[in-house]
Amino acid sequence: MKVAIVGCGGIGRAHALAYGQLDGVELAYVVDRDPGRAEALAAEVGAEPLTDLGLLTDAVRIVSVTTDPASHGPLATECLRRGFAVFCEKPLGMTAAEARGLVELAREVKQPLSVGFKMRYEPIFTKARELVGEVGSIVQIATTKVQPFAHRGPAEWRDKVGAMFELSVHDFDLISFVTGLWPMKVQAATLSHRLDWEREDGFTALVEYEGGAQGALSGCYTLESKWLASDFCLTVTGEKGCMRVLRGDRIVMHTDTYEAVEVEAPGNTFVTELGEFVEAVQDGKEPPIEPEAGYWSTALIDGIWEAGLGGKAVEISRI
């Protein structure tokens, strides 16, 4: 199966190396507007470099979209209309309407579409999904995301994307992945602009989930901390107790007993998620990460942004 990658930055390289570990997959093309970046990655992985997406041949079956977030929607749209299966890195779109449009287009052209929520494949979150039923009916959800700004490196697009679309889009997906609940309403939100960005560098939001569960979600960039991989905490409280998921560390269960559950370190989650997508395309099955998940996380970000600017509650439309 021939595949191509559009976007030859760090994430594009991660996809390229992951495809190289999959049996029956040939990375045929890497595409980037910057010829130097395309040629450098092509030389590393043995692909043909291109600077124009339109030059991809019909022999390609899958395209990975790994460009900056604002370009995901237009590029994924072009690829779906060309008849390619599309694996789009997060976020699926920069607005709920854009993400919804991609989901509907994939259905219309009958092509597989998935979104890069690789953290679902980390053992700590798959284990949390298994254990969450022990807390009983869920009444509260809380998250904290802390990301060192210096660790991220320079990116001309970051101030236009913000902390939620770059970082916490993963967190929002994990809440629903672990609990099975989708967000219904953003009741209130505040946005931080410490860095004078066009978008937020931090946020705090109160969110109502299905069944009336109340969520308190927060995240921000920090200026003086270090990247130590333990950047996210998810706490789920139910009528029988609570579960606290500490990424990179452990799960703490506090029900009628108290237990710290140690979880193995994740492997290469790019290999796992892309491998499962390739298998689904080969077998004509639905992608393991459904494109609707990309809609929900983007719609929640839309709602938090709108509530933070307007000071009013925002309903989230179902897809």
CSV table of C-alpha atoms in Angstrom, one decimal:
chain,number,residue,atom,x,y,z
A,1,MET,CA,0.0,0.0,0.0
A,2,LYS,CA,1.5,3.3,-1.1
A,3,VAL,CA,1.2,6.2,1.4
A,4,ALA,CA,2.2,9.9,1.3
A,5,ILE,CA,2.9,12.5,4.0
A,6,VAL,CA,1.9,16.2,3.6
A,7,GLY,CA,4.0,18.3,5.9
A,8,CYS,CA,7.7,17.5,6.6
A,9,GLY,CA,8.2,19.0,10.1
A,10,GLY,CA,8.6,17.1,13.3
A,11,ILE,CA,5.3,15.3,13.2
A,12,GLY,CA,5.6,14.5,9.5
A,13,ARG,CA,9.0,12.9,10.3
A,14,ALA,CA,7.4,10.9,13.1
A,15,HIS,CA,4.7,9.6,10.7
A,16,ALA,CA,7.4,8.8,8.1
A,17,LEU,CA,9.4,6.8,10.5
A,18,ALA,CA,6.3,5.0,11.8
A,19,TYR,CA,5.2,4.0,8.3
A,20,GLY,CA,8.7,2.6,7.8
A,21,GLN,CA,8.0,0.1,10.6
A,22,LEU,CA,4.8,-1.2,9.1
A,23,ASP,CA,4.7,-4.3,6.9
A,24,GLY,CA,3.1,-4.0,3.5
A,25,VAL,CA,3.4,-0.2,3.5
A,26,GLU,CA,5.5,1.9,1.1
A,27,LEU,CA,6.1,5.6,1.9
A,28,ALA,CA,6.1,6.8,-1.7
A,29,TYR,CA,6.0,10.6,-1.4
A,30,VAL,CA,6.7,13.4,1.1
A,31,VAL,CA,5.2,16.8,0.3
A,32,ASP,CA,6.1,20.2,1.7
A,33,ARG,CA,6.0,23.7,0.2
A,34,ASP,CA,9.6,24.1,1.4
A,35,PRO,CA,11.7,22.1,-1.0
A,36,GLY,CA,14.6,21.8,1.4
A,37,ARG,CA,12.4,20.2,4.1
A,38,ALA,CA,10.8,17.8,1.6
A,39,GLU,CA,14.2,16.8,0.2
A,40,ALA,CA,15.7,16.3,3.6
A,41,LEU,CA,13.0,14.0,4.8
A,42,ALA,CA,12.8,12.2,1.5
A,43,ALA,CA,16.5,11.4,1.6
A,44,GLU,CA,16.1,10.1,5.2
A,45,VAL,CA,13.2,7.7,4.5
A,46,GLY,CA,13.7,6.8,0.8
A,47,ALA,CA,10.6,8.6,-0.6
A,48,GLU,CA,10.1,11.0,-3.5
A,49,PRO,CA,10.0,14.7,-2.5
A,50,LEU,CA,7.2,16.9,-3.8
A,51,THR,CA,6.3,20.6,-3.3
A,52,ASP,CA,2.8,20.3,-4.7
A,53,LEU,CA,0.0,18.1,-3.3
A,54,GLY,CA,-1.6,18.0,-6.8
A,55,LEU,CA,1.4,16.0,-8.0
A,56,LEU,CA,0.4,12.9,-5.9
A,57,THR,CA,-0.4,10.0,-8.2
A,58,ASP,CA,-3.6,7.9,-7.9
A,59,ALA,CA,-1.4,5.0,-6.8
A,60,VAL,CA,-1.4,6.5,-3.4
A,61,ARG,CA,-4.0,5.1,-1.0
A,62,ILE,CA,-3.4,6.9,2.3
A,63,VAL,CA,-2.3,10.5,2.9
A,64,SER,CA,-1.1,11.7,6.3
A,65,VAL,CA,-1.8,15.4,6.9
A,66,THR,CA,0.9,16.7,9.3
A,67,THR,CA,1.1,20.4,8.5
A,68,ASP,CA,0.3,23.3,10.9
A,69,PRO,CA,-3.2,23.1,12.4
A,70,ALA,CA,-4.8,25.9,10.4
A,71,SER,CA,-4.1,24.0,7.1
A,72,HIS,CA,-5.5,20.7,8.2
A,73,GLY,CA,-9.0,21.4,7.0
A,74,PRO,CA,-8.2,22.5,3.5
A,75,LEU,CA,-5.6,19.9,2.8
A,76,ALA,CA,-7.8,17.0,4.2
A,77,THR,CA,-10.6,18.3,2.0
A,78,GLU,CA,-8.5,18.2,-1.1
A,79,CYS,CA,-7.2,14.7,-0.3
A,80,LEU,CA,-10.7,13.3,0.4
A,81,ARG,CA,-12.0,14.8,-2.9
A,82,ARG,CA,-9.0,13.2,-4.7
A,83,GLY,CA,-10.2,9.8,-3.4
A,84,PHE,CA,-7.4,9.2,-0.8
A,85,ALA,CA,-8.0,7.8,2.7
A,86,VAL,CA,-6.9,10.5,5.1
A,87,PHE,CA,-5.2,10.3,8.5
A,88,CYS,CA,-5.3,13.9,9.8
A,89,GLU,CA,-3.2,15.0,12.7
A,90,LYS,CA,-5.1,16.9,15.5
A,91,PRO,CA,-7.0,19.1,15.3
A,92,LEU,CA,-9.4,17.9,12.6
A,93,GLY,CA,-10.5,21.5,12.0
A,94,MET,CA,-10.1,25.0,13.4
A,95,THR,CA,-13.8,25.4,13.9
A,96,ALA,CA,-16.6,23.0,14.7
A,97,ALA,CA,-18.1,23.8,11.3
A,98,GLU,CA,-14.9,22.9,9.5
A,99,ALA,CA,-14.6,19.6,11.4
A,100,ARG,CA,-18.2,18.7,10.8
A,101,GLY,CA,-17.7,19.4,7.1
A,102,LEU,CA,-14.8,17.0,6.9
A,103,VAL,CA,-16.8,14.3,8.6
A,104,GLU,CA,-19.7,14.8,6.2
A,105,LEU,CA,-17.4,14.9,3.2
A,106,ALA,CA,-15.7,11.6,4.2
A,107,ARG,CA,-19.2,10.0,4.3
A,108,GLU,CA,-20.1,11.5,1.0
A,109,VAL,CA,-17.0,10.4,-0.9
A,110,LYS,CA,-16.9,7.1,1.0
A,111,GLN,CA,-13.3,7.5,2.1
A,112,PRO,CA,-11.8,6.6,5.5
A,113,LEU,CA,-10.9,9.6,7.7
A,114,SER,CA,-9.3,9.5,11.1
A,115,VAL,CA,-7.6,12.0,13.5
A,116,GLY,CA,-4.3,11.8,15.3
A,117,PHE,CA,-5.3,11.2,19.0
A,118,LYS,CA,-2.3,9.0,19.7
A,119,MET,CA,-2.6,9.5,23.5
A,120,ARG,CA,-5.5,7.0,23.4
A,121,TYR,CA,-2.9,4.4,22.8
A,122,GLU,CA,-0.9,5.1,25.9
A,123,PRO,CA,-1.4,2.2,28.3
A,124,ILE,CA,-2.3,4.5,31.2
A,125,PHE,CA,-5.4,5.8,29.3
A,126,THR,CA,-6.5,2.4,28.0
A,127,LYS,CA,-6.2,1.1,31.6
A,128,ALA,CA,-8.1,4.1,32.9
A,129,ARG,CA,-10.9,3.3,30.4
A,130,GLU,CA,-11.1,-0.2,31.9
A,131,LEU,CA,-11.2,1.0,35.5
A,132,VAL,CA,-13.5,4.0,35.3
A,133,GLY,CA,-16.6,1.9,35.8
A,134,GLU,CA,-15.4,1.2,39.4
A,135,VAL,CA,-16.2,4.8,40.4
A,136,GLY,CA,-19.9,4.4,39.6
A,137,SER,CA,-22.1,7.0,38.0
A,138,ILE,CA,-19.9,9.9,37.1
A,139,VAL,CA,-20.7,13.3,38.7
A,140,GLN,CA,-17.5,15.3,38.2
A,141,ILE,CA,-14.5,15.5,35.9
A,142,ALA,CA,-11.4,17.6,36.4
A,143,THR,CA,-8.3,18.1,34.2
A,144,THR,CA,-5.0,20.0,34.4
A,145,LYS,CA,-2.6,20.4,31.6
A,146,VAL,CA,0.8,22.1,32.1
A,147,GLN,CA,3.2,22.5,29.1
A,148,PRO,CA,6.6,24.3,29.3
A,149,PHE,CA,6.6,27.0,26.6
A,150,ALA,CA,10.4,26.8,26.0
A,151,HIS,CA,10.1,23.0,25.3
A,152,ARG,CA,7.8,23.7,22.3
A,153,GLY,CA,10.4,25.6,20.3
A,154,PRO,CA,9.6,28.4,17.8
A,155,ALA,CA,6.6,28.1,15.5
A,156,GLU,CA,5.2,31.1,13.6
A,157,TRP,CA,1.6,29.6,13.8
A,158,ARG,CA,1.4,29.0,17.6
A,159,ASP,CA,0.0,32.4,18.5
A,160,LYS,CA,-2.8,31.9,16.0
A,161,VAL,CA,-3.6,28.4,17.3
A,162,GLY,CA,-3.4,28.7,21.0
A,163,ALA,CA,-3.0,26.3,23.9
A,164,MET,CA,-6.3,24.4,23.4
A,165,PHE,CA,-5.8,23.5,19.7
A,166,GLU,CA,-2.1,22.6,20.1
A,167,LEU,CA,-2.2,20.9,23.5
A,168,SER,CA,-5.5,20.4,25.2
A,169,VAL,CA,-7.3,19.0,22.2
A,170,HIS,CA,-5.8,15.7,23.3
A,171,ASP,CA,-7.1,16.2,26.8
A,172,PHE,CA,-10.6,16.9,25.6
A,173,ASP,CA,-10.6,13.7,23.5
A,174,LEU,CA,-9.2,11.6,26.4
A,175,ILE,CA,-12.0,12.8,28.7
A,176,SER,CA,-14.6,11.3,26.3
A,177,PHE,CA,-12.4,8.3,25.5
A,178,VAL,CA,-12.0,7.3,29.1
A,179,THR,CA,-15.5,8.2,30.4
A,180,GLY,CA,-17.7,7.6,27.3
A,181,LEU,CA,-19.3,11.0,27.8
A,182,TRP,CA,-19.5,13.8,25.3
A,183,PRO,CA,-19.6,17.6,26.2
A,184,MET,CA,-23.0,19.2,26.0
A,185,LYS,CA,-22.5,22.8,27.2
A,186,VAL,CA,-19.8,25.2,28.2
A,187,GLN,CA,-21.2,27.0,31.2
A,188,ALA,CA,-18.4,29.5,31.7
A,189,ALA,CA,-14.8,30.0,30.7
A,190,THR,CA,-11.8,32.4,31.1
A,191,LEU,CA,-8.9,32.7,28.6
A,192,SER,CA,-5.4,33.8,29.5
A,193,HIS,CA,-3.3,36.1,27.2
A,194,ARG,CA,-0.1,36.4,29.2
A,195,LEU,CA,1.9,36.0,26.0
A,196,ASP,CA,-0.1,38.6,23.9
A,197,TRP,CA,-1.1,35.9,21.4
A,198,GLU,CA,-4.0,36.2,19.0
A,199,ARG,CA,-5.4,33.0,20.7
A,200,GLU,CA,-5.2,31.9,24.3
A,201,ASP,CA,-2.0,30.7,26.1
A,202,GLY,CA,-4.2,29.2,28.9
A,203,PHE,CA,-7.8,28.5,29.8
A,204,THR,CA,-10.2,27.4,32.6
A,205,ALA,CA,-13.6,26.2,31.7
A,206,LEU,CA,-16.7,24.7,33.4
A,207,VAL,CA,-18.3,22.1,31.1
A,208,GLU,CA,-21.5,20.0,31.4
A,209,TYR,CA,-21.2,16.5,30.0
A,210,GLU,CA,-23.8,13.9,29.1
A,211,GLY,CA,-25.8,12.7,32.1
A,212,GLY,CA,-25.2,16.0,34.0
A,213,ALA,CA,-21.6,15.3,34.9
A,214,GLN,CA,-19.8,18.6,35.7
A,215,GLY,CA,-16.3,19.2,34.3
A,216,ALA,CA,-13.6,21.7,35.5
A,217,LEU,CA,-11.0,21.8,32.7
A,218,SER,CA,-7.8,23.8,32.7
A,219,GLY,CA,-4.5,24.1,30.9
A,220,CYS,CA,-1.7,26.5,30.1
A,221,TYR,CA,1.8,27.1,28.9
A,222,THR,CA,4.3,27.8,31.7
A,223,LEU,CA,7.4,29.9,31.1
A,224,GLU,CA,9.9,28.5,33.7
A,225,SER,CA,9.1,24.8,34.1
A,226,LYS,CA,10.8,21.8,32.4
A,227,TRP,CA,9.3,19.0,30.2
A,228,LEU,CA,9.2,15.9,32.3
A,229,ALA,CA,6.5,14.0,30.4
A,230,SER,CA,4.0,14.2,33.3
A,231,ASP,CA,2.0,17.0,31.9
A,232,PHE,CA,-1.6,15.9,32.3
A,233,CYS,CA,-3.9,14.9,35.2
A,234,LEU,CA,-7.5,13.6,34.8
A,235,THR,CA,-9.7,13.0,37.8
A,236,VAL,CA,-13.1,11.3,37.4
A,237,THR,CA,-15.4,11.3,40.5
A,238,GLY,CA,-18.4,9.0,40.7
A,239,GLU,CA,-20.9,8.0,43.3
A,240,LYS,CA,-18.6,5.2,44.4
A,241,GLY,CA,-15.3,7.1,44.6
A,242,CYS,CA,-12.7,8.7,42.3
A,243,MET,CA,-10.0,7.8,39.8
A,244,ARG,CA,-7.0,10.0,39.3
A,245,VAL,CA,-4.9,9.5,36.1
A,246,LEU,CA,-1.4,10.9,36.3
A,247,ARG,CA,0.2,10.7,32.9
A,248,GLY,CA,3.6,9.2,32.9
A,249,ASP,CA,3.2,7.9,36.4
A,250,ARG,CA,0.2,6.0,37.7
A,251,ILE,CA,-3.6,5.7,38.3
A,252,VAL,CA,-4.9,6.2,41.8
A,253,MET,CA,-8.2,4.5,42.6
A,254,HIS,CA,-10.0,5.6,45.7
A,255,THR,CA,-13.3,3.7,46.1
A,256,ASP,CA,-14.0,1.4,49.0
A,257,THR,CA,-10.2,0.7,48.9
A,258,TYR,CA,-7.2,2.9,48.0
A,259,GLU,CA,-4.8,1.6,45.3
A,260,ALA,CA,-2.1,3.0,43.1
A,261,VAL,CA,-2.0,1.2,39.8
A,262,GLU,CA,1.3,1.2,38.1
A,263,VAL,CA,1.1,1.2,34.3
A,264,GLU,CA,3.8,0.3,31.7
A,265,ALA,CA,5.4,3.1,29.7
A,266,PRO,CA,4.0,3.7,26.2
A,267,GLY,CA,5.8,2.4,23.1
A,268,ASN,CA,5.7,4.3,19.8
A,269,THR,CA,2.1,5.4,19.6
A,270,PHE,CA,2.6,6.7,16.1
A,271,VAL,CA,3.3,3.2,14.9
A,272,THR,CA,0.3,1.8,16.8
A,273,GLU,CA,-2.3,4.4,15.6
A,274,LEU,CA,-1.0,4.4,12.0
A,275,GLY,CA,-0.8,0.6,11.9
A,276,GLU,CA,-4.4,0.3,13.0
A,277,PHE,CA,-5.5,2.9,10.4
A,278,VAL,CA,-3.7,1.1,7.6
A,279,GLU,CA,-5.3,-2.2,8.7
A,280,ALA,CA,-8.7,-0.7,8.7
A,281,VAL,CA,-8.2,0.8,5.2
A,282,GLN,CA,-6.9,-2.6,3.9
A,283,ASP,CA,-9.9,-4.5,5.4
A,284,GLY,CA,-12.5,-1.9,4.4
A,285,LYS,CA,-13.5,-1.2,8.0
A,286,GLU,CA,-14.2,1.9,9.9
A,287,PRO,CA,-11.1,3.6,11.4
A,288,PRO,CA,-10.5,2.8,15.1
A,289,ILE,CA,-10.5,6.5,15.9
A,290,GLU,CA,-13.6,7.8,14.3
A,291,PRO,CA,-13.6,11.3,12.7
A,292,GLU,CA,-16.5,12.3,14.9
A,293,ALA,CA,-14.1,12.4,17.8
A,294,GLY,CA,-12.3,15.2,15.9
A,295,TYR,CA,-15.5,17.1,15.7
A,296,TRP,CA,-16.3,16.8,19.4
A,297,SER,CA,-12.9,18.1,20.6
A,298,THR,CA,-13.0,21.0,18.1
A,299,ALA,CA,-16.6,21.9,19.0
A,300,LEU,CA,-15.6,22.0,22.7
A,301,ILE,CA,-12.7,24.3,22.0
A,302,ASP,CA,-15.1,26.5,19.9
A,303,GLY,CA,-17.5,26.6,22.9
A,304,ILE,CA,-14.8,27.5,25.5
A,305,TRP,CA,-13.4,30.2,23.2
A,306,GLU,CA,-16.9,31.7,22.6
A,307,ALA,CA,-17.8,31.5,26.3
A,308,GLY,CA,-14.5,33.1,27.3
A,309,LEU,CA,-15.0,36.0,25.0
A,310,GLY,CA,-18.7,36.5,25.4
A,311,GLY,CA,-19.3,35.6,29.1
A,312,LYS,CA,-22.3,33.5,28.3
A,313,ALA,CA,-23.0,29.7,28.3
A,314,VAL,CA,-22.6,28.0,25.0
A,315,GLU,CA,-24.5,24.9,23.8
A,316,ILE,CA,-22.5,22.3,21.9
A,317,SER,CA,-24.3,20.9,18.9
A,318,ARG,CA,-24.4,17.2,18.4
A,319,ILE,CA,-23.1,15.7,15.2
